[in-house]
GROMACS .gro file of C-alpha atoms in nm:
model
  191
    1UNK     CA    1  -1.511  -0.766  -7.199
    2UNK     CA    2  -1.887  -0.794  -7.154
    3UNK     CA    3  -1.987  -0.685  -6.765
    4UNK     CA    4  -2.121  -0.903  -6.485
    5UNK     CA    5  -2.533  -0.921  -6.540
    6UNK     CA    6  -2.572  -0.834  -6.879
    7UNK     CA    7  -2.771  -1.018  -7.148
    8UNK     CA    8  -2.618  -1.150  -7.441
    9UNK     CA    9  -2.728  -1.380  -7.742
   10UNK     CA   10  -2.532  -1.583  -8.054
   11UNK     CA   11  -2.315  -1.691  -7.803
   12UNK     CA   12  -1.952  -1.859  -7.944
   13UNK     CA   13  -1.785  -2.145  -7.718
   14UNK     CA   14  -1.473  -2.063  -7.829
   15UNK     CA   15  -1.254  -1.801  -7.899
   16UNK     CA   16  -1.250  -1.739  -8.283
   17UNK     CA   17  -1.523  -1.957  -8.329
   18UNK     CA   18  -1.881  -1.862  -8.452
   19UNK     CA   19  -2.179  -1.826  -8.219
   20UNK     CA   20  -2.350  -2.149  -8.125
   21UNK     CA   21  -2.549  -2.030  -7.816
   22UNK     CA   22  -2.861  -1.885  -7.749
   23UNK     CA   23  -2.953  -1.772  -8.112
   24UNK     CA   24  -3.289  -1.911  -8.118
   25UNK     CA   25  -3.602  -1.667  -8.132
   26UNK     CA   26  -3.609  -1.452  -7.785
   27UNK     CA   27  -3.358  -1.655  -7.659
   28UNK     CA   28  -3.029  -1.509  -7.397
   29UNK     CA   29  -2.773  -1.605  -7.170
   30UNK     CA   30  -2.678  -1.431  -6.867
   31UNK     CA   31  -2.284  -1.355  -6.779
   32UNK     CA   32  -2.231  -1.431  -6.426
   33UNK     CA   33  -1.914  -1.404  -6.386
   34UNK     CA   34  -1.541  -1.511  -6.376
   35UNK     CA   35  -1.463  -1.846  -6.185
   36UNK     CA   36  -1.211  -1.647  -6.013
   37UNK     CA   37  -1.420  -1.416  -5.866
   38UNK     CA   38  -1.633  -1.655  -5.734
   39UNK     CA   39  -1.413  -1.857  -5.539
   40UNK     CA   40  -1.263  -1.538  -5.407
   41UNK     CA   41  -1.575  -1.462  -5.277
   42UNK     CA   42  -1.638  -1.823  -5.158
   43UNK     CA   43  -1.380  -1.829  -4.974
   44UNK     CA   44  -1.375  -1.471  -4.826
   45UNK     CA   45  -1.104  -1.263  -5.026
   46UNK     CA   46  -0.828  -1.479  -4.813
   47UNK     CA   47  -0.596  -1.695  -4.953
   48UNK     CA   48  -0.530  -2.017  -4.803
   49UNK     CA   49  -0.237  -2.182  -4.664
   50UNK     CA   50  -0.129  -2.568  -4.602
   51UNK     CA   51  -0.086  -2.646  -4.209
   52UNK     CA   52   0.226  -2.791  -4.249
   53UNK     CA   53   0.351  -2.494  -4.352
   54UNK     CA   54   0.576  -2.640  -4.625
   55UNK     CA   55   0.572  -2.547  -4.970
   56UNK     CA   56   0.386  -2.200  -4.953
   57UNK     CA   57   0.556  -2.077  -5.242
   58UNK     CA   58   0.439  -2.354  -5.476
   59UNK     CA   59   0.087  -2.364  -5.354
   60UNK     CA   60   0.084  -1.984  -5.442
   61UNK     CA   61   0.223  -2.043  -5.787
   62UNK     CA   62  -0.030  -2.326  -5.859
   63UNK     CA   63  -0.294  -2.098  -5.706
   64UNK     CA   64  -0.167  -1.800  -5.927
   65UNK     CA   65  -0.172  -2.043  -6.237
   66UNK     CA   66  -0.495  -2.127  -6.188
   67UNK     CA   67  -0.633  -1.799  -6.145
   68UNK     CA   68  -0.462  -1.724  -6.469
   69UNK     CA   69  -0.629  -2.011  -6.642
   70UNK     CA   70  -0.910  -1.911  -6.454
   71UNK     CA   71  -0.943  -1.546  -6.604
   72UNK     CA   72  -0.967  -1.702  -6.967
   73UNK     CA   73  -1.297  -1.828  -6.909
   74UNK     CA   74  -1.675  -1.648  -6.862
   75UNK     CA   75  -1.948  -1.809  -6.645
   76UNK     CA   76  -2.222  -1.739  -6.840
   77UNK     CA   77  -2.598  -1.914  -6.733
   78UNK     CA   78  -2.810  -2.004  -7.020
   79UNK     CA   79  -3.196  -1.978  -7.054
   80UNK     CA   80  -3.232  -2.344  -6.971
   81UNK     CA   81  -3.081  -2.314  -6.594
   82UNK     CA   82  -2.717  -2.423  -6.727
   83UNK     CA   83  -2.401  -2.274  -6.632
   84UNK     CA   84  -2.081  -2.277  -6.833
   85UNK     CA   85  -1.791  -2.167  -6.878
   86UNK     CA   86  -1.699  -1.979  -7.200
   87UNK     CA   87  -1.367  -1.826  -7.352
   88UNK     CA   88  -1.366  -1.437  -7.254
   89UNK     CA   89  -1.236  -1.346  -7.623
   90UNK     CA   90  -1.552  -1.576  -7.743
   91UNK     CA   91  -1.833  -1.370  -7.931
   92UNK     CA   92  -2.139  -1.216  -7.843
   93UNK     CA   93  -2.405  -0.983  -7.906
   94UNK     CA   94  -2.558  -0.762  -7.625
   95UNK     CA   95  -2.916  -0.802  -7.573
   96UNK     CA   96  -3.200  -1.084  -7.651
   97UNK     CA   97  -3.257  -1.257  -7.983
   98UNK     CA   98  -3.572  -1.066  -8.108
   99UNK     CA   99  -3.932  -1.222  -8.227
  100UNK     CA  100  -3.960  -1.391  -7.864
  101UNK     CA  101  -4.340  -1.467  -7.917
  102UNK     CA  102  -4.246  -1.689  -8.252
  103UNK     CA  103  -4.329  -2.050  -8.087
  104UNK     CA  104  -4.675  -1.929  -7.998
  105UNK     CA  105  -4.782  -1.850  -8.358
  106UNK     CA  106  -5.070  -2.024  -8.506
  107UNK     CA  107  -4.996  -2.228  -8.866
  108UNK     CA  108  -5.391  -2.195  -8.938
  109UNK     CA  109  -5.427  -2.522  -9.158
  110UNK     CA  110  -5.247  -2.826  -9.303
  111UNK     CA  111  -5.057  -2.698  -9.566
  112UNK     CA  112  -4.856  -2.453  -9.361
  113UNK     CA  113  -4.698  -2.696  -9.135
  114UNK     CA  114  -4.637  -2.906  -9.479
  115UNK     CA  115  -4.457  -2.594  -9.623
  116UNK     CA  116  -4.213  -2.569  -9.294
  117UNK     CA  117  -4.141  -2.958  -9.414
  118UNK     CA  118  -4.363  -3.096  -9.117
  119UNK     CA  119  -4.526  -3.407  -9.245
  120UNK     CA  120  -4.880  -3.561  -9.091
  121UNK     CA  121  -4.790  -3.763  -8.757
  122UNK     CA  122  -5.019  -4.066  -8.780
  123UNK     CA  123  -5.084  -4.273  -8.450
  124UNK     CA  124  -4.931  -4.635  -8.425
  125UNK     CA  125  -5.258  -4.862  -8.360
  126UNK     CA  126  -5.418  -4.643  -8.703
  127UNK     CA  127  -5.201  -4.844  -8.908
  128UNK     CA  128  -5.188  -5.185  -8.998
  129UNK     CA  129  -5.014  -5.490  -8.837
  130UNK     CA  130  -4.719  -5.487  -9.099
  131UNK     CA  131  -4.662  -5.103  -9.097
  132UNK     CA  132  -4.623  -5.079  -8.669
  133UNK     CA  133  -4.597  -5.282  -8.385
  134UNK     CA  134  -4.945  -5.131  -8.246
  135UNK     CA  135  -5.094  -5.172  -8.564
  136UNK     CA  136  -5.389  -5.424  -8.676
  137UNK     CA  137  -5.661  -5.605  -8.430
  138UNK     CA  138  -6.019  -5.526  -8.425
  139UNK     CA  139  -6.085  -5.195  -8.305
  140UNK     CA  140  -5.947  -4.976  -8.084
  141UNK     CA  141  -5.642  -5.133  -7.953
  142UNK     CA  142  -5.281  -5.233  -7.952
  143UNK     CA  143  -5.280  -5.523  -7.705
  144UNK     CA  144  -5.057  -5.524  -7.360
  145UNK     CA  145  -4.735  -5.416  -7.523
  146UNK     CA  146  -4.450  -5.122  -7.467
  147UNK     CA  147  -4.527  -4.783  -7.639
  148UNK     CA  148  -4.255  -4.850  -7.898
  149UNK     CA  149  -4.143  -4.669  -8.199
  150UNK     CA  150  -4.205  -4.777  -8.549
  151UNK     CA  151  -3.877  -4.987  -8.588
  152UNK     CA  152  -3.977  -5.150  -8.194
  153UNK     CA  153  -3.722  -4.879  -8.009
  154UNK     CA  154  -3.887  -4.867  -7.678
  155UNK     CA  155  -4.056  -4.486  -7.648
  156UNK     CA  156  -4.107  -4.394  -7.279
  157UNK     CA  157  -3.759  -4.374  -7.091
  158UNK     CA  158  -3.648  -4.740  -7.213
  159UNK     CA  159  -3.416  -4.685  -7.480
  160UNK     CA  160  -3.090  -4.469  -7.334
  161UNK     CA  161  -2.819  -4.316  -7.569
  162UNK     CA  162  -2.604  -4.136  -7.312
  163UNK     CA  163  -2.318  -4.228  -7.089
  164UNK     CA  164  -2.282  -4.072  -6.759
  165UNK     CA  165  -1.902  -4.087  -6.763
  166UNK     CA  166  -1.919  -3.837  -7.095
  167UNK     CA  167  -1.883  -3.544  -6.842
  168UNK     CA  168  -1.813  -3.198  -7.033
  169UNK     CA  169  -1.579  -2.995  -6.819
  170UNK     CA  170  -1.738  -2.640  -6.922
  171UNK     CA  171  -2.071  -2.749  -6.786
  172UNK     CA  172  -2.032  -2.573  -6.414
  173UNK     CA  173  -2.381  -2.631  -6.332
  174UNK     CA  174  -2.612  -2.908  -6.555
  175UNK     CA  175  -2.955  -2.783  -6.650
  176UNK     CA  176  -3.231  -2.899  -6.356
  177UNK     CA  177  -3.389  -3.175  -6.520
  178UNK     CA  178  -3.748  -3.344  -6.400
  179UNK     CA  179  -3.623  -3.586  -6.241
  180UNK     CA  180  -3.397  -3.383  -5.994
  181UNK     CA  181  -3.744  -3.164  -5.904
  182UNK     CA  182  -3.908  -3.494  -5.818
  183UNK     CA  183  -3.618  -3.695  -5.575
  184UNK     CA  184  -3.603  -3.414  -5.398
  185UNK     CA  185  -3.937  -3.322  -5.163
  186UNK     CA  186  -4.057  -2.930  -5.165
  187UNK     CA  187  -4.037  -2.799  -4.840
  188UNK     CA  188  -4.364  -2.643  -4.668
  189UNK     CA  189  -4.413  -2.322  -4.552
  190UNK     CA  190  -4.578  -2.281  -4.226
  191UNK     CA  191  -4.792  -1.977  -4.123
   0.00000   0.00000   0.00000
């Protein structure tokens, strides 16, 4: 078992399983934690009982099942803000994927990023009428339409793939996204 604040990388979801997580270049995840132990701190190291006083003993055994299911699982918070839960006998490696400054590398010229398999992006309203839906017209422009994608798929938040009832139950916190930050206003400090 891997302690509470370490850094870890190739990350498996499952126990068995190969890693899956975190294994890009300077890449970790954080473990946080067992579920467990947060709640007991939540809720003060006390257990709770029902007011009616009626059926204590099966409210412990629940409670004791759960904390059993409980102490299968990891809290582990990834680079991008998430937390999730992750099978304690899943693997992992101790420490940070190296070669953390790889994104900021320079390619130098053309043929590089052709070598990596990156082919030339060419801009919409370049091409002609029958190749894109921004294409043709004289000059500059590609009239008062939709930035769209070459097959028309609308480009700029108009075209949505995912449902919101496709909840994963390992996600205990979802990543902050953008538009989180912006419904909800910054506070100012006064002096």
């Amino acid at each position: 078992m891997i302690p509470t604040g370490t850094l870890v990388f190739n990350v498996g979801l499952r126990k068995g399983g190969k890693a899956q997580l975190c294994r890009s270049a300077g890449t970790f995840a954080m473990v946080i934690g067992t579920p467990g132990e947060r709640e007991q701190s939540s809720s003060g190291g006390q257990n709770e009982l029902r007011a009616d006083g009626g059926g204590e003993g099966s409210a412990k055994e629940e409670a004791e099942g759960k904390r059993k299911k409980d102490d299968l699982f990891v809290e582990v918070r990834l680079k991008s803000g998430e937390v999730r839960r992750i099978h304690r006998d899943a693997c992992a490696t101790i420490g940070t994927a190296s070669n953390s400054n790889y994104n900021r590398r320079q390619l130098g010229k053309a043929g590089r990023s052709r070598w990596l398999g990156i082919r030339p992006t060419v801009r919409g309203v370049a091409m002609n009428a029958s190749d894109h839906p921004h294409g043709g017209g004289r000059g500059k422009s590609k009239g008062n339409v939709q930035p769209v994608s070459i097959w028309g798929v609308l480009a700029k938040g108009g075209f949505k793939t995912r449902k919101r009832r496709n909840v994963n139950r390992f996600v205990v916190q979802a990543r902050p996204r953008s538009q989180d930050n912006k419904s909800k206003p910054k506070k100012k400090e006064s002096k």
